[in-house]
mmCIF file of C-alpha atoms in Angstrom:
data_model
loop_
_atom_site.group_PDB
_atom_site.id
_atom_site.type_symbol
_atom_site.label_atom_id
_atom_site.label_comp_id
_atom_site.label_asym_id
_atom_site.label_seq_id
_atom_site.Cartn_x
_atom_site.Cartn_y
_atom_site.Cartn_z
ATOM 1 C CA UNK A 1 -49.486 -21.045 -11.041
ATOM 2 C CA UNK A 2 -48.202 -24.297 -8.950
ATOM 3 C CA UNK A 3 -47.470 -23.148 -5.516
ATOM 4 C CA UNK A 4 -43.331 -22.804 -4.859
ATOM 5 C CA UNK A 5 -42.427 -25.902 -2.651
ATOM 6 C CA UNK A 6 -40.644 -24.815 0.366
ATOM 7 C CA UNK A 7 -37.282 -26.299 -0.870
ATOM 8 C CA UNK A 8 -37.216 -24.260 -4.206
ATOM 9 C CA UNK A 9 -37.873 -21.083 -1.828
ATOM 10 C CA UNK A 10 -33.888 -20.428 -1.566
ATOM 11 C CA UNK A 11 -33.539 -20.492 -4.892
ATOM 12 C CA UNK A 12 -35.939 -18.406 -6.007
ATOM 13 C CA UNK A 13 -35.117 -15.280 -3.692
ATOM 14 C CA UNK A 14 -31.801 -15.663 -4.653
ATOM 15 C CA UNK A 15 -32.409 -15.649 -8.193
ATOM 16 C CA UNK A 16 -34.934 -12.293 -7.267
ATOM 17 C CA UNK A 17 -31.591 -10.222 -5.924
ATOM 18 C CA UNK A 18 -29.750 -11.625 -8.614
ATOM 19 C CA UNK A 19 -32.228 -10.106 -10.787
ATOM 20 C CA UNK A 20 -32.385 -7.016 -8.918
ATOM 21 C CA UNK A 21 -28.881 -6.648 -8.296
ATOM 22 C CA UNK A 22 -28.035 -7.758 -11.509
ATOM 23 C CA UNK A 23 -29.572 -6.728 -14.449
ATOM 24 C CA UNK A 24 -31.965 -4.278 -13.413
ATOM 25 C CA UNK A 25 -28.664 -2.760 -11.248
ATOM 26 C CA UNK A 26 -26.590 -3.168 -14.612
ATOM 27 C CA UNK A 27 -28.863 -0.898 -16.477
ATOM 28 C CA UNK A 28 -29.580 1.500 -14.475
ATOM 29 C CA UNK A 29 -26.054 2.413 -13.486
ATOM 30 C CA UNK A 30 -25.641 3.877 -16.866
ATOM 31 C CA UNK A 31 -28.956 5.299 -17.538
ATOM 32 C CA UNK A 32 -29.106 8.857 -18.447
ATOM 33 C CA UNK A 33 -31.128 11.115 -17.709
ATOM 34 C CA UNK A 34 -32.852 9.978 -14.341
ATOM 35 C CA UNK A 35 -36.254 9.530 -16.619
ATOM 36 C CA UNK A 36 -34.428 6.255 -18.553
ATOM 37 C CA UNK A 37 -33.658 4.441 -15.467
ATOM 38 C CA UNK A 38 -35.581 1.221 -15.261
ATOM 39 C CA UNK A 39 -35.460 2.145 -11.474
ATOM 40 C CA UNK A 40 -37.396 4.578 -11.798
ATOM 41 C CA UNK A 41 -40.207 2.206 -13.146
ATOM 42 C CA UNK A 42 -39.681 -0.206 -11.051
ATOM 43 C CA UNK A 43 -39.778 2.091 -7.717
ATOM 44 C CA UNK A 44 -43.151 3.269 -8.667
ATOM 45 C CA UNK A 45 -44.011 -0.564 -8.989
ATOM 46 C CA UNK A 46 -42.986 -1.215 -5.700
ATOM 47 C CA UNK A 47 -44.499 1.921 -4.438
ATOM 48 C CA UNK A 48 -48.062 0.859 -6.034
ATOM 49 C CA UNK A 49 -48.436 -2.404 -5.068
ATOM 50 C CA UNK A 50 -50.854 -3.821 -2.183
ATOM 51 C CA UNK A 51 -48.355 -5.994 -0.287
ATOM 52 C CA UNK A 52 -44.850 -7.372 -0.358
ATOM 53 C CA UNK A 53 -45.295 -10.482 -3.012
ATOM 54 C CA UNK A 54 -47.336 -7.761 -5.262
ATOM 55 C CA UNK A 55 -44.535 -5.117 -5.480
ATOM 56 C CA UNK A 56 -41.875 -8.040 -6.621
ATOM 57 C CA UNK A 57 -43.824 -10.036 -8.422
ATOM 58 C CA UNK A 58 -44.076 -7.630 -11.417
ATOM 59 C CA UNK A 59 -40.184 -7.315 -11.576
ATOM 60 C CA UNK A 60 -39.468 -10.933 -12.297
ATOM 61 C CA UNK A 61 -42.369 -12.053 -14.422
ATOM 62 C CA UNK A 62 -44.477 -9.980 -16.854
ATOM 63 C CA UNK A 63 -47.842 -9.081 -15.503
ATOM 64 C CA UNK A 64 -50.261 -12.722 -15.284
ATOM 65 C CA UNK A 65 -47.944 -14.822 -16.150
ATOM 66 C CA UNK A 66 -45.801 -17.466 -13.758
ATOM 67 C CA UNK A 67 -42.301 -18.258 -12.690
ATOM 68 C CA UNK A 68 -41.026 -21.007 -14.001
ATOM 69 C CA UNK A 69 -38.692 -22.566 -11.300
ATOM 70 C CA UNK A 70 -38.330 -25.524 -13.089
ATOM 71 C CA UNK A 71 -36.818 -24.352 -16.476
ATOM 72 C CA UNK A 72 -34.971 -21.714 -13.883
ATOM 73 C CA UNK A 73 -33.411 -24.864 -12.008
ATOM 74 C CA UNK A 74 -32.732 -26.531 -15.157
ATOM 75 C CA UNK A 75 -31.008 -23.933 -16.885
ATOM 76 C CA UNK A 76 -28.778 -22.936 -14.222
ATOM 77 C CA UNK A 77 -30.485 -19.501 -13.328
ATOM 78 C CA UNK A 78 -31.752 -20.017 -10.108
ATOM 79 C CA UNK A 79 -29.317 -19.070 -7.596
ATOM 80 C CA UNK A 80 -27.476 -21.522 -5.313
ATOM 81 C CA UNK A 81 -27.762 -20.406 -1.011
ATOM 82 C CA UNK A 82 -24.187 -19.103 -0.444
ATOM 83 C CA UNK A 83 -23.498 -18.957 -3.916
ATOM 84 C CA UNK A 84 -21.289 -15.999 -5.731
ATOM 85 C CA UNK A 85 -24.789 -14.889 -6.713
ATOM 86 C CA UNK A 86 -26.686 -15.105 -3.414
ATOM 87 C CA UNK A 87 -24.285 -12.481 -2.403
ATOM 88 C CA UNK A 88 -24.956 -10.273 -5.369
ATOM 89 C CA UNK A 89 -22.049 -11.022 -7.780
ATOM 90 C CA UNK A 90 -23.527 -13.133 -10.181
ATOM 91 C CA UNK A 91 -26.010 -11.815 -12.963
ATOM 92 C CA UNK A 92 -26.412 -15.237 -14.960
ATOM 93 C CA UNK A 93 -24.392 -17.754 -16.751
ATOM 94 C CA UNK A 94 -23.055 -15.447 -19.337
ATOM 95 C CA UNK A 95 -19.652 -14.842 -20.349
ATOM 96 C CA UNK A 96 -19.330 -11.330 -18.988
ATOM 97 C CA UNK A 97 -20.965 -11.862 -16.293
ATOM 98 C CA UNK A 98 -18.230 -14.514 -15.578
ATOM 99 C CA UNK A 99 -15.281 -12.580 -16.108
ATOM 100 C CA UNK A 100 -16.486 -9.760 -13.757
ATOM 101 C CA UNK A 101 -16.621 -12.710 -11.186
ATOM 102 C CA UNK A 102 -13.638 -14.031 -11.918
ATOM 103 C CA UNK A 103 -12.264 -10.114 -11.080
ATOM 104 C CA UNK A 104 -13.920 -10.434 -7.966
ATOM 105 C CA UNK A 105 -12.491 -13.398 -6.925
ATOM 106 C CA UNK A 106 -8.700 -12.481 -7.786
ATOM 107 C CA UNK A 107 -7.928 -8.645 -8.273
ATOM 108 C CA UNK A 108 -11.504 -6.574 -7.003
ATOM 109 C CA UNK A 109 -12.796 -7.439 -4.479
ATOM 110 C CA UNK A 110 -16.403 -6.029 -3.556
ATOM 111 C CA UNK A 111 -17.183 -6.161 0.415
ATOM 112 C CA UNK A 112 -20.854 -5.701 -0.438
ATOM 113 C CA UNK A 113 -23.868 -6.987 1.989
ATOM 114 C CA UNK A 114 -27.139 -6.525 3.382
ATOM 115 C CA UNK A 115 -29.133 -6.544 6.083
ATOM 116 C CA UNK A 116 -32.432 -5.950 5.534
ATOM 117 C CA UNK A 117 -32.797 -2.450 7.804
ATOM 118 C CA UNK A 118 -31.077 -0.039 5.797
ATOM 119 C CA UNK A 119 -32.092 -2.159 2.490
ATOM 120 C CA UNK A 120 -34.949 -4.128 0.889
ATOM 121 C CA UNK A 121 -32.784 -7.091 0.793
ATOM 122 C CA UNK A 122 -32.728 -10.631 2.838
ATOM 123 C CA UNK A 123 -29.547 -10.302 5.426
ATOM 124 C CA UNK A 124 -26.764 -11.207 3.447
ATOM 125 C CA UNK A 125 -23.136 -11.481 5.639
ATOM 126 C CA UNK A 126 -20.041 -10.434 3.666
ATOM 127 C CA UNK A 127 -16.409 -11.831 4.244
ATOM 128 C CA UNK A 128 -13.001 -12.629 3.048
ATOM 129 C CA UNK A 129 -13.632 -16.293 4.194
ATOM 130 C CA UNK A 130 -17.304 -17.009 2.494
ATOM 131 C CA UNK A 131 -15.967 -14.869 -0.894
ATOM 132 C CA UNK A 132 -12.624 -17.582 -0.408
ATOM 133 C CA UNK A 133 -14.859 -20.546 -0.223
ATOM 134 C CA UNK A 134 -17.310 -19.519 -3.286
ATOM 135 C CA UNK A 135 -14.251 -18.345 -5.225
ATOM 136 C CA UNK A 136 -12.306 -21.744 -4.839
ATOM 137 C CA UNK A 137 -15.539 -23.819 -5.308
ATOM 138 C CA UNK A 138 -16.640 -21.671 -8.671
ATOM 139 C CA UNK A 139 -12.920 -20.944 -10.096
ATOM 140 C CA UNK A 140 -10.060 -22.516 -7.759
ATOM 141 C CA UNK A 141 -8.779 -19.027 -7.227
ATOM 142 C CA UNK A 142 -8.259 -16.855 -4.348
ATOM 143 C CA UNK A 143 -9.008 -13.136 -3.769
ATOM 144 C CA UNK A 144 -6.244 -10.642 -3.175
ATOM 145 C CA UNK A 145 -8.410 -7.792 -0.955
ATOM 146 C CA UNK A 146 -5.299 -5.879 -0.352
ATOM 147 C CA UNK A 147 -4.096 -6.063 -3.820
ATOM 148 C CA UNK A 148 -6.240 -3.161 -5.656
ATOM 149 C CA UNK A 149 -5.469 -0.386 -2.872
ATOM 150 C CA UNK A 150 -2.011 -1.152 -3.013
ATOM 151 C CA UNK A 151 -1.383 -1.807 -7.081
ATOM 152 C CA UNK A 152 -3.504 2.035 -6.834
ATOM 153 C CA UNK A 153 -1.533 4.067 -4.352
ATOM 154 C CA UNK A 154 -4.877 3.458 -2.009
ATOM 155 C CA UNK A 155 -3.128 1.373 0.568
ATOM 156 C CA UNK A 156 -3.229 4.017 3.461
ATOM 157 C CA UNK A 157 -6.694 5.786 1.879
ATOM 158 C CA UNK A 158 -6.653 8.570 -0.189
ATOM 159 C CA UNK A 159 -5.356 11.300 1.634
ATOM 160 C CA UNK A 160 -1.624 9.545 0.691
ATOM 161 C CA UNK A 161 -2.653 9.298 -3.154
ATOM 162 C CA UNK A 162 0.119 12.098 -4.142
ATOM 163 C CA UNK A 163 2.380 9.426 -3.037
ATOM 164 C CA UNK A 164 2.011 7.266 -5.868
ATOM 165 C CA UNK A 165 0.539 9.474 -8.448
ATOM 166 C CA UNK A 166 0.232 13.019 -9.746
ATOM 167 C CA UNK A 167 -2.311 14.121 -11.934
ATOM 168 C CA UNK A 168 -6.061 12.414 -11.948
ATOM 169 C CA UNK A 169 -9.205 13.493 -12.103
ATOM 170 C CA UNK A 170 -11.686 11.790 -10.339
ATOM 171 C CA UNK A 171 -15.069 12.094 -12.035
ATOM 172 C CA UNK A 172 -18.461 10.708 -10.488
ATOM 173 C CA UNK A 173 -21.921 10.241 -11.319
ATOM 174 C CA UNK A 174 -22.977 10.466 -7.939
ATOM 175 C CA UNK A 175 -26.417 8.463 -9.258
ATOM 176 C CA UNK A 176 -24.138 5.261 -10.178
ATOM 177 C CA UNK A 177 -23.695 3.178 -7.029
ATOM 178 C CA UNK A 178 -19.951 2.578 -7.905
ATOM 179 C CA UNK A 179 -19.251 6.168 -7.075
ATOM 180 C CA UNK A 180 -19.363 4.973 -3.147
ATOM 181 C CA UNK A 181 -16.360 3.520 -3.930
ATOM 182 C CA UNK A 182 -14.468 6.463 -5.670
ATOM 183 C CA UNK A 183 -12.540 9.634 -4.942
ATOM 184 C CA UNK A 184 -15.144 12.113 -4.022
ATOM 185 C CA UNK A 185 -13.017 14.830 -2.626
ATOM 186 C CA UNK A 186 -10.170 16.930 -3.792
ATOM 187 C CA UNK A 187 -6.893 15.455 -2.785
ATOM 188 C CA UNK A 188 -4.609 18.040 -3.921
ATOM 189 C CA UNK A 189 -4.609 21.060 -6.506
ATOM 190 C CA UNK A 190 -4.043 18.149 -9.163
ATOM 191 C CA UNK A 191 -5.837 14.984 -7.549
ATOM 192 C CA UNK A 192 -9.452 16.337 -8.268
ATOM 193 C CA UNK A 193 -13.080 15.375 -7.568
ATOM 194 C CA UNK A 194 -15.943 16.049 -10.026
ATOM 195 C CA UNK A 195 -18.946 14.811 -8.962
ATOM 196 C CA UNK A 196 -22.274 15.229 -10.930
ATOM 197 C CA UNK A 197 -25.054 15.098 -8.786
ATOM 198 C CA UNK A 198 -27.120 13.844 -11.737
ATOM 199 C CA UNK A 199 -24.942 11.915 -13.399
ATOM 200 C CA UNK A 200 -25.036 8.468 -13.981
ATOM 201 C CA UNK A 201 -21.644 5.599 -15.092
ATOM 202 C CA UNK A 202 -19.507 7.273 -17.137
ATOM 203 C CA UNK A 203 -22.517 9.851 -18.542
ATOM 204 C CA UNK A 204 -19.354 12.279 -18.991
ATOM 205 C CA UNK A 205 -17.996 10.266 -21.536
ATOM 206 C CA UNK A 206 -20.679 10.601 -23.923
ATOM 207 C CA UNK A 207 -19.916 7.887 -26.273
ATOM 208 C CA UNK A 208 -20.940 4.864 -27.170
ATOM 209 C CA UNK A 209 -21.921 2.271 -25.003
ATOM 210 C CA UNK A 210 -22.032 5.226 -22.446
ATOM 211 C CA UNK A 211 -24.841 7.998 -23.050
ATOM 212 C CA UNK A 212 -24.260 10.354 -26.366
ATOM 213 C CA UNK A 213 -24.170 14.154 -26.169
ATOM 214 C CA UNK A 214 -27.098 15.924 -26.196
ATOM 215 C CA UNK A 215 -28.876 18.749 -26.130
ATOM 216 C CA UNK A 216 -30.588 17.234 -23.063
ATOM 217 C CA UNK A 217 -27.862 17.461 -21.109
ATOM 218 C CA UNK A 218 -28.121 18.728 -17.858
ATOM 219 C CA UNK A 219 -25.878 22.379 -16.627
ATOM 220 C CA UNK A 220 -24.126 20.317 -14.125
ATOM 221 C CA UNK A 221 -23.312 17.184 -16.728
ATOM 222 C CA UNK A 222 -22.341 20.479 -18.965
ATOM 223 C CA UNK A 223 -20.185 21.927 -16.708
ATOM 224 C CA UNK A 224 -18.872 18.821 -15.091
ATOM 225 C CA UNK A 225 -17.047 18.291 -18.581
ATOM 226 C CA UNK A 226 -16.339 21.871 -19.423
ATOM 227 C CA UNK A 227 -14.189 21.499 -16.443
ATOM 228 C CA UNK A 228 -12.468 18.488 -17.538
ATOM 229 C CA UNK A 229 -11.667 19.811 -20.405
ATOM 230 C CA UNK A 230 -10.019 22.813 -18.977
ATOM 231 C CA UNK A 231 -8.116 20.934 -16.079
ATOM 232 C CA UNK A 232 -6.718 18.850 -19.606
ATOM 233 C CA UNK A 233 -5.694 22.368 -21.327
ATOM 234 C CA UNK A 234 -3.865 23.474 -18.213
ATOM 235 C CA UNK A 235 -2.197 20.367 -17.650
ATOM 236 C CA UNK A 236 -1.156 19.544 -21.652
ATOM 237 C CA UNK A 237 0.274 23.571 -21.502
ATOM 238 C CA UNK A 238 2.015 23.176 -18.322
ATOM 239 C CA UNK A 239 3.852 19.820 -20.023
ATOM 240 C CA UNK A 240 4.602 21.704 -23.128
ATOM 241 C CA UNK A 241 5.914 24.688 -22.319
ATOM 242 C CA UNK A 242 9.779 23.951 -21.600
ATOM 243 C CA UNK A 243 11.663 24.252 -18.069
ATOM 244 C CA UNK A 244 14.948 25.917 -17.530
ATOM 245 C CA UNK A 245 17.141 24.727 -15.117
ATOM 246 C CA UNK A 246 19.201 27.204 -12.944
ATOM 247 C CA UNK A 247 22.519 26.713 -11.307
#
């Protein structure tokens, strides 16, 4: 392989937490059980290998082959410093991909960063400003960070939720990353948590594109929906059975 030139060094780590933030994040979040998740594999990569280049390495290219960073460049995949990407929001030029960006840079907003202590990644500041400035450049929009807590009754946190709503329940895969960002505590007899300590995005749901029913389901998956189900019941009987007002 031709060495990487110092200037196409930006790129290329920025295309490697694209990659590992991206579609390596994208399916594990809904891998069920634990034993599908690519993470799994690629952990015990990581864990193998001699030195820092040798545990990446293998998660970008197949074993003995090269990167190209040309056809990366000219293809658009390699990742622009400061981009939407170089701060983990970009998985490639695809459509999807796209319209989850354009989300983040009007209605959801993700604060995500890193800093390379309590991660594996290369310090990465987050703000309102830099998200402005990547979101006008990429789609001549501006993000609203105050508009999703507010549109969702989570303006003053979730301890006020029974202010603008009644009856939710709150299930979590506590394996899927997106369940830091959830309701992971009861907030009243009717505003419940159920968090799966094994579960991974949306494994409750157990149809397709989310993980089918099986047999190889764990208790706590089992039970998790066995208890939806009955918080449903309750609710649906509650609603039908009639009310009589007294004067």
């Amino acid at each position: 392989c031709t060495p990487i030139r110092p200037t196409q060094l930006p790129r290329v780590v920025g295309w490697l937490v694209a990659t590992l933030t991206g579609s390596l994040a994208a399916r594990a979040e809904s891998a069920y059980p634990i034993a599908r998740s690519p993470v799994v594999e690629a952990c015990a990569t990581v864990a193998a290998a001699s030195g820092s280049l040798s545990a990446f390495a293998p998660l970008v290219v197949p074993h003995g082959s090269c990167l190209d960073v040309s056809r990366l460049e000219a293809t658009g995949l390699a990742v622009r410093p400061g981009s939407l990407a170089a701060r983990g929001r970009v998985g490639g030029p695809k459509t999807a991909n796209k319209a989850w960006d354009y989300l983040a840079c009007t209605e959801i907003v993700h604060p995500i960063a890193a800093n390379n202590v309590s991660d594996m990644f290369p310090p990465q500041t987050w703000s309102v400003d830099a998200l402005s400035a990547g979101c006008r450049r990429e789609f001549h929009a501006a993000p609203r960070p105050a508009w999703m807590p507010r549109s969702m009754g989570m303006a003053r946190g979730a301890a006020h939720l029974a202010d603008a709503t009644s009856h939710v329940i709150f299930t979590n895969g506590l394996l899927d990353p997106w369940s830091a960002q959830s309701v992971t505590q009861n907030v009243s007899s009717t505003l419940v948590a159920i968090n799966i300590p094994d579960g991974s995005h949306h494994s409750d749901l157990g149809a397709p594109p989310n993980p089918d029913v099986s047999e190889a389901d764990s208790p706590t998956l089992r039970a998790a929906r066995a208890q939806q189900l009955a918080i449903l019941k309750g609710w649906l009987e509650e609603r039908a059975t009639p009310t009589v007002a007294v004067a």
